[in-house]
Coordinates of C-alpha atoms in Angstrom, one line a residue:
X1 CA 37.3 33.5 340.9
X2 CA 40.7 33.9 339.2
X3 CA 40.7 35.9 336.0
X4 CA 42.8 33.2 334.2
X5 CA 40.1 30.6 335.0
X6 CA 37.4 32.9 334.0
X7 CA 39.2 33.7 330.7
X8 CA 39.3 30.0 329.7
X9 CA 35.7 29.4 330.5
X10 CA 34.7 32.4 328.4
X11 CA 36.8 31.4 325.5
X12 CA 35.2 27.9 325.6
X13 CA 31.7 29.4 325.7
X14 CA 32.3 31.7 322.8
X15 CA 33.2 28.7 320.6
X16 CA 30.1 26.8 321.8
X17 CA 27.8 29.8 321.2
X18 CA 29.0 30.2 317.6
X19 CA 28.7 26.5 316.7
X20 CA 26.4 26.1 313.7
X21 CA 23.4 23.9 314.4
X22 CA 19.9 23.4 313.1
X23 CA 17.6 25.6 315.2
X24 CA 13.8 25.7 315.1
X25 CA 12.4 29.2 314.7
X26 CA 10.0 30.0 317.4
X27 CA 6.6 31.8 316.9
X28 CA 7.8 35.0 318.4
X29 CA 8.0 38.5 316.9
X30 CA 11.8 38.8 317.4
X31 CA 11.8 42.2 315.7
X32 CA 10.0 43.7 318.6
X33 CA 12.8 42.7 320.9
X34 CA 15.6 43.6 318.6
X35 CA 14.4 47.2 318.4
X36 CA 15.4 49.8 320.9
X37 CA 18.1 49.6 323.6
X38 CA 16.0 48.0 326.4
X39 CA 17.4 45.0 328.2
X40 CA 15.6 41.9 327.0
X41 CA 14.9 39.3 329.7
X42 CA 13.9 35.8 328.4
X43 CA 12.3 33.8 331.2
X44 CA 11.1 30.2 331.2
X45 CA 11.5 26.8 332.7
X46 CA 14.9 25.0 332.3
X47 CA 15.5 23.4 329.0
X48 CA 12.6 25.1 327.1
X49 CA 15.0 26.5 324.5
X50 CA 16.1 29.9 326.0
X51 CA 19.8 29.3 325.0
X52 CA 18.7 28.4 321.4
X53 CA 16.6 31.5 321.2
X54 CA 19.6 33.6 322.2
X55 CA 21.4 32.0 319.2
X56 CA 18.5 32.7 316.9
X57 CA 18.6 36.3 318.1
X58 CA 22.3 36.5 317.6
X59 CA 21.9 35.3 314.0
X60 CA 19.7 38.4 313.3
X61 CA 22.3 40.9 314.5
X62 CA 25.4 42.4 312.9
X63 CA 28.3 43.1 315.2
X64 CA 30.3 41.6 318.0
X65 CA 28.4 39.1 320.2
X66 CA 29.7 38.3 323.7
X67 CA 28.2 35.3 325.5
X68 CA 28.3 34.0 329.1
X69 CA 26.5 31.0 330.5
X70 CA 26.2 31.5 334.2
X71 CA 24.8 28.0 334.6
X72 CA 28.3 26.6 333.9
X73 CA 29.5 24.9 337.1
X74 CA 33.0 26.4 336.4
X75 CA 31.5 29.8 337.2
X76 CA 30.1 28.8 340.6
X77 CA 32.8 31.0 342.3
X78 CA 31.9 34.1 340.2
X79 CA 32.0 37.2 342.4
X80 CA 31.1 40.9 341.9
X81 CA 34.7 41.8 341.1
X82 CA 34.6 39.4 338.1
X83 CA 32.3 41.7 336.2
X84 CA 35.2 44.0 335.5
X85 CA 37.2 40.9 334.4
X86 CA 34.4 40.2 331.9
X87 CA 34.7 43.8 330.5
X88 CA 38.4 43.3 330.2
X89 CA 37.9 40.1 328.3
X90 CA 35.5 41.8 325.9
X91 CA 38.3 44.2 324.9
X92 CA 40.9 41.5 324.8
X93 CA 38.9 39.1 322.6
X94 CA 36.9 41.6 320.4
X95 CA 38.6 45.0 320.7
X96 CA 40.3 44.7 317.2
X97 CA 37.0 43.5 315.6
X98 CA 35.1 46.4 317.2
X99 CA 37.7 48.9 315.9
X100 CA 37.6 47.3 312.4
X101 CA 33.9 47.6 311.9
X102 CA 34.1 51.2 313.1
X103 CA 30.9 51.2 315.1
X104 CA 32.0 49.6 318.3
X105 CA 28.7 47.8 318.4
X106 CA 28.6 44.9 320.8
X107 CA 25.7 42.7 322.0
X108 CA 25.7 40.9 325.3
X109 CA 24.1 37.5 325.7
X110 CA 23.8 36.0 329.3
X111 CA 22.3 32.6 330.2
X112 CA 20.7 32.1 333.7
X113 CA 21.6 35.6 334.9
X114 CA 20.0 35.1 338.3
X115 CA 22.9 32.7 339.3
X116 CA 25.3 35.6 339.9
X117 CA 25.3 38.4 342.5
X118 CA 24.0 41.9 341.8
X119 CA 23.3 41.0 338.2
X120 CA 20.6 43.6 337.9
X121 CA 23.0 46.4 338.8
X122 CA 25.5 45.2 336.3
X123 CA 22.9 45.0 333.5
X124 CA 21.8 48.5 334.5
X125 CA 25.4 49.7 334.1
X126 CA 25.6 48.2 330.6
X127 CA 22.3 49.8 329.7
X128 CA 23.6 53.2 330.8
X129 CA 26.6 52.7 328.6
X130 CA 24.3 52.1 325.6
X131 CA 24.9 48.4 325.3
X132 CA 22.2 46.0 324.1
X133 CA 21.7 43.1 326.5
X134 CA 19.8 39.8 326.1
X135 CA 19.6 37.7 329.3
X136 CA 17.8 34.5 330.2
X137 CA 16.5 33.3 333.6
X138 CA 14.6 30.4 335.2
X139 CA 13.1 32.1 338.2
X140 CA 10.2 34.4 337.7
X141 CA 10.1 35.8 341.2
X142 CA 13.8 36.7 341.3
X143 CA 13.7 38.2 337.9
X144 CA 10.6 40.2 338.4
X145 CA 11.6 41.6 341.9
X146 CA 15.0 42.7 340.8
X147 CA 13.7 44.1 337.5
X148 CA 11.0 46.1 339.2
X149 CA 13.6 47.5 341.6
X150 CA 16.5 48.4 339.3
X151 CA 15.3 48.0 335.7
X152 CA 11.8 49.5 335.5
X153 CA 11.2 51.0 332.1
X154 CA 14.5 49.7 330.8
X155 CA 13.5 46.1 329.9
X156 CA 11.3 43.9 327.8
X157 CA 10.3 40.5 329.2
X158 CA 9.9 37.6 326.8
X159 CA 8.2 34.6 328.3
X160 CA 9.3 31.4 326.6
X161 CA 7.5 28.0 326.8
X162 CA 8.5 24.5 325.6
X163 CA 7.6 24.0 321.9
X164 CA 4.0 24.6 320.8
X165 CA 2.4 22.0 318.5
X166 CA 3.1 24.3 315.6
X167 CA 6.8 24.5 316.5
X168 CA 6.8 20.8 317.0
X169 CA 5.6 20.3 313.5
X170 CA 8.2 22.8 312.3
X171 CA 10.8 20.5 313.9
X172 CA 9.4 17.7 311.8
X173 CA 9.6 19.8 308.7
X174 CA 5.9 20.6 308.4
X175 CA 4.6 24.2 308.1
X176 CA 0.9 24.8 308.5
X177 CA -0.8 28.1 308.3
X178 CA -3.8 29.2 310.4
X179 CA -5.6 30.0 307.1
X180 CA -5.2 26.4 305.9
X181 CA -6.7 25.1 309.2
X182 CA -9.6 27.6 309.3
X183 CA -10.5 27.1 305.6
X184 CA -10.2 23.3 306.0
X185 CA -7.8 23.0 303.0
X186 CA -5.8 20.0 304.2
X187 CA -6.0 16.7 302.4
X188 CA -7.1 13.6 304.2
X189 CA -3.6 12.2 304.2
X190 CA -2.2 15.4 305.6
X191 CA -4.8 15.5 308.3
X192 CA -3.9 11.9 309.2
X193 CA -0.2 12.7 309.3
X194 CA -0.7 15.8 311.5
X195 CA -3.0 13.8 313.9
X196 CA -0.3 11.1 314.2
X197 CA 2.2 13.8 315.1
X198 CA -0.3 15.3 317.6
X199 CA -0.5 12.0 319.4
X200 CA 3.3 12.0 319.7
X201 CA 3.3 15.6 321.0
X202 CA 0.5 14.8 323.4
X203 CA 2.6 12.0 325.0
X204 CA 6.1 13.7 324.8
X205 CA 5.4 17.3 325.6
X206 CA 7.4 20.2 324.1
X207 CA 10.9 20.1 325.6
X208 CA 13.1 20.6 322.5
X209 CA 15.8 18.0 323.4
X210 CA 13.3 15.4 324.5
X211 CA 11.7 15.7 321.0
X212 CA 14.9 15.8 319.1
X213 CA 16.4 12.8 320.9
X214 CA 13.1 11.0 321.3
X215 CA 14.1 10.3 324.8
X216 CA 11.2 11.0 327.1
X217 CA 13.2 10.1 330.2
X218 CA 15.2 13.3 329.9
X219 CA 12.3 15.1 331.4
X220 CA 12.7 13.1 334.6
X221 CA 16.2 14.6 334.9
X222 CA 14.8 18.1 334.3
X223 CA 12.3 17.6 337.1
X224 CA 15.1 16.6 339.5
X225 CA 17.3 19.6 338.4
X226 CA 14.4 22.0 338.9
X227 CA 13.7 20.7 342.4
X228 CA 17.4 20.4 343.5
X229 CA 19.0 23.4 341.8
X230 CA 16.2 25.9 341.4
X231 CA 14.1 25.3 344.5
X232 CA 16.1 23.4 347.3
X233 CA 19.3 25.3 346.9
X234 CA 17.8 28.7 345.8
X235 CA 15.4 28.8 348.7
X236 CA 17.6 27.0 351.3
X237 CA 15.0 24.3 352.0
X238 CA 16.0 21.5 354.4
X239 CA 13.0 19.2 354.0
X240 CA 13.7 18.0 350.6
X241 CA 11.6 14.8 350.9
X242 CA 8.5 16.8 351.9
X243 CA 9.0 19.2 349.0
X244 CA 9.4 16.4 346.5
X245 CA 6.3 14.5 347.9
X246 CA 4.2 17.7 347.5
X247 CA 5.4 18.2 343.9
X248 CA 4.7 14.5 343.0
X249 CA 1.2 14.7 344.5
X250 CA 0.3 17.9 342.6
X251 CA 1.7 16.5 339.3
X252 CA -0.3 13.3 339.9
X253 CA -3.5 15.4 340.4
X254 CA -3.4 18.1 337.7
X255 CA -6.8 19.6 336.9
X256 CA -8.2 18.8 340.4
X257 CA -9.2 21.4 342.9
X258 CA -7.4 21.5 346.2
X259 CA -7.1 23.6 349.3
X260 CA -4.1 24.1 351.6
X261 CA -5.8 22.2 354.5
X262 CA -6.4 19.3 352.2
X263 CA -2.8 19.2 351.1
X264 CA -1.7 19.4 354.7
X265 CA -3.7 16.3 355.6
X266 CA -2.5 14.4 352.5
X267 CA 1.2 15.3 352.6
X268 CA 1.9 15.5 356.3
X269 CA 3.4 18.9 356.0
X270 CA 2.2 20.6 359.2
X271 CA 2.5 24.2 358.3
X272 CA 0.0 25.8 355.9
X273 CA 2.4 28.6 355.2
X274 CA 5.1 26.1 354.3
X275 CA 2.8 24.4 351.8
X276 CA 1.8 27.8 350.3
X277 CA 5.5 28.8 350.0
X278 CA 6.4 25.5 348.3
X279 CA 3.7 26.0 345.7
X280 CA 4.8 29.6 345.2
X281 CA 8.4 28.3 344.6
X282 CA 7.1 25.7 342.0
X283 CA 5.4 28.5 340.2
X284 CA 8.4 30.8 340.4
X285 CA 10.5 28.2 338.5
X286 CA 7.7 27.6 336.0
X287 CA 7.1 24.0 337.0
X288 CA 3.4 24.4 338.1
X289 CA 0.6 26.8 337.6
X290 CA -2.4 27.6 339.8
X291 CA -5.8 28.3 338.2
X292 CA -8.3 30.0 340.6
X293 CA -12.0 29.6 340.6
X294 CA -13.7 32.6 339.0
X295 CA -15.8 34.8 341.2
X296 CA -16.8 38.4 340.7
X297 CA -16.0 38.8 344.4
X298 CA -12.2 38.9 344.8
X299 CA -12.5 37.9 348.5
X300 CA -14.5 34.8 347.6
X301 CA -12.1 34.0 344.8
X302 CA -9.1 34.1 347.1
X303 CA -10.6 31.6 349.6
X304 CA -11.8 29.2 346.9
X305 CA -9.9 26.1 346.0
X306 CA -7.5 26.4 343.0
X307 CA -6.5 23.8 340.4
X308 CA -2.9 22.9 339.6
X309 CA -1.4 22.2 336.2
X310 CA 2.2 21.7 334.9
X311 CA 4.2 23.4 332.2
X312 CA 4.8 20.2 330.1
X313 CA 2.9 17.0 329.5
X314 CA 6.2 15.0 329.6
X315 CA 6.2 15.3 333.4
X316 CA 2.8 13.6 333.5
X317 CA 4.4 10.5 331.8
X318 CA 7.7 10.3 333.5
X319 CA 7.2 11.7 337.0
X320 CA 3.5 11.6 338.0
X321 CA 2.1 8.5 339.6
X322 CA -0.4 6.3 337.7
X323 CA -1.0 9.0 335.1
X324 CA -0.4 7.2 331.8
X325 CA -4.1 6.2 331.4
X326 CA -5.7 9.5 332.4
X327 CA -6.0 11.0 329.0
X328 CA -8.6 13.5 330.0
X329 CA -6.4 15.3 332.5
X330 CA -3.4 15.2 330.2
X331 CA -5.5 16.8 327.4
X332 CA -6.8 19.4 329.8
X333 CA -3.2 20.2 330.8
X334 CA -2.1 20.5 327.2
X335 CA -4.9 23.1 326.6
X336 CA -4.0 25.0 329.7
X337 CA -0.3 25.4 328.6
X338 CA -1.4 26.7 325.2
X339 CA -3.8 29.2 326.8
X340 CA -0.9 30.5 328.9
X341 CA 1.3 30.6 325.8
X342 CA -1.4 32.8 324.2
X343 CA -1.2 35.1 327.3
X344 CA -4.8 34.4 328.5
X345 CA -6.0 35.3 332.0
X346 CA -7.4 32.0 333.2
X347 CA -9.9 30.7 335.7
X348 CA -12.2 27.7 336.1
X349 CA -16.0 27.8 336.6
X350 CA -17.7 25.9 339.4
X351 CA -21.2 26.3 340.6
X352 CA -23.8 23.5 340.2
X353 CA -21.7 22.3 337.2
X354 CA -18.1 22.8 336.2
X355 CA -16.3 24.3 333.2
X356 CA -12.6 23.7 332.8
X357 CA -11.6 27.2 331.7
X358 CA -13.1 30.6 331.5
X359 CA -11.0 33.4 330.0
X360 CA -11.2 36.9 331.4
X361 CA -10.6 40.1 329.4
X362 CA -10.8 43.3 331.4
X363 CA -13.9 43.2 333.6
X364 CA -15.7 40.4 331.7
X365 CA -15.4 36.8 330.9
X366 CA -14.9 36.5 327.2
X367 CA -14.8 32.8 326.5
X368 CA -15.6 29.4 328.1
X369 CA -13.7 26.2 327.2
X370 CA -14.5 22.6 328.1
X371 CA -12.0 19.8 327.4
X372 CA -13.0 16.1 326.9
X373 CA -11.2 13.2 325.2
X374 CA -14.4 12.3 323.4
X375 CA -18.2 12.5 323.6
X376 CA -18.9 8.8 322.9
X377 CA -20.4 8.2 326.4
X378 CA -23.8 9.8 326.7
X379 CA -23.3 10.6 330.3
X380 CA -19.9 12.2 329.6
X381 CA -21.4 14.2 326.8
X382 CA -24.2 15.5 328.9
X383 CA -21.9 16.5 331.8
X384 CA -19.5 18.3 329.5
X385 CA -22.2 20.2 327.6
X386 CA -24.1 21.1 330.8
X387 CA -21.0 22.4 332.5
X388 CA -20.1 24.5 329.5
X389 CA -23.7 25.7 329.0
X390 CA -23.9 26.8 332.7
X391 CA -20.7 28.9 332.2
X392 CA -22.0 30.4 329.0
X393 CA -25.3 31.4 330.8
X394 CA -23.5 32.7 333.8
X395 CA -21.2 35.0 331.8
X396 CA -23.7 35.8 329.0
X397 CA -21.8 34.2 326.2
X398 CA -23.4 33.2 323.0
X399 CA -20.8 30.7 322.0
X400 CA -18.7 28.1 323.9
X401 CA -15.8 25.8 322.8
X402 CA -15.6 22.1 323.5
X403 CA -12.2 20.6 322.6
X404 CA -11.9 16.9 322.0
X405 CA -9.4 14.5 320.3
X406 CA -11.2 14.2 317.0
X407 CA -14.8 15.3 317.0
X408 CA -15.8 18.3 314.9
X409 CA -19.3 19.6 315.2
X410 CA -21.6 22.6 316.1
X411 CA -24.3 22.1 318.7
X412 CA -27.3 24.4 319.2
X413 CA -28.3 24.4 322.9
X414 CA -31.3 26.6 323.0
X415 CA -30.0 29.7 321.4
X416 CA -26.4 29.2 322.5
X417 CA -23.8 27.7 320.2
X418 CA -21.2 25.1 321.2
X419 CA -18.4 24.6 318.8
X420 CA -16.9 21.1 319.1
X421 CA -13.4 21.1 317.7
X422 CA -10.4 18.7 317.6
X423 CA -7.6 20.0 319.9
X424 CA -4.9 19.6 317.2
X425 CA -6.8 22.0 314.9
X426 CA -7.3 24.5 317.7
X427 CA -3.6 24.3 318.6
X428 CA -2.7 25.3 315.0
X429 CA -5.1 28.2 314.5

């Protein structure tokens, strides 16, 4: 692209990046990523707040900040030769400021870095020159493969999700500490207020702009952008209808076990490898997540059916079919995302009974979690407790966790303790 065109885009973007706005601080140890000269890669689904996080990081740093948004359509003709043009623009726009502060310190901030060619080599060059770089990306496979090839040992990866419930409350002006929750120090009115906000979060999900604008339909546009820009174009897929049908089916059946042959018969996609590839693509762009069935035999685990979940509950309201009434699966999905946010290694348990989640640490299962809207129905209560109890016995656990909307209790099941806890309290611990 012409240097004059690039120059105008970059000038526009510098102004936008410096624009003052109210930003919600994320529950991230930013200091860990500010230290050292490693390249910081921020990965996550579109619209989860990666650009805002770059601004938060920039606000913590003293020195020149140079920003480029490679998702800007005006940069669609960006070529390898334009990297030198960017370096020239840094000197033109900030050379005097760098001389004035005497350090020559400059920080680079790049949005959606995977959109431009040979980005990993360019970042490597900046690293060798001693520059500190922060970059975002929306494709885990592209980022991880290029990082492992060119940037091994020279990067830190920060995985970003849509807002957690605690961050959602911060957006509403409410700060709650884990100590307040654990010690049960909240007043009745404060608990009622938080539960009301939890119901809103449960319905709306955590996309920042969806929450700020109170416009749930924005997530439908996000879904279309993810399919069209991040999957169809990126992976050169011709069968767009089949791809979308598969995505819609999986979103409409979160929390249910499936196999590739089952999906083939339901979707009409003839090739099992195509179905597997499509699901891999959905995971690469952070839209969907697979949770495998736990088995000590890796071979058996690989051939067992997996469950699918999505990154944000808003998709279950705006995109999935007939999902508005299925509170149980939506609550289960919400718990799944929080467990991923906490970097847990997840499986589900299925033998004679079933348990929604078992967490693995090293060689052992460390926790079993069951999720249910409520325990009002005796049959439901029996099924949930028996499934959790079977998992506890299978993995020699003395305690299990049963998450519900509002119930709070401790159950003794023959020497094994089941803690029944409201999801909103668990989310805030």
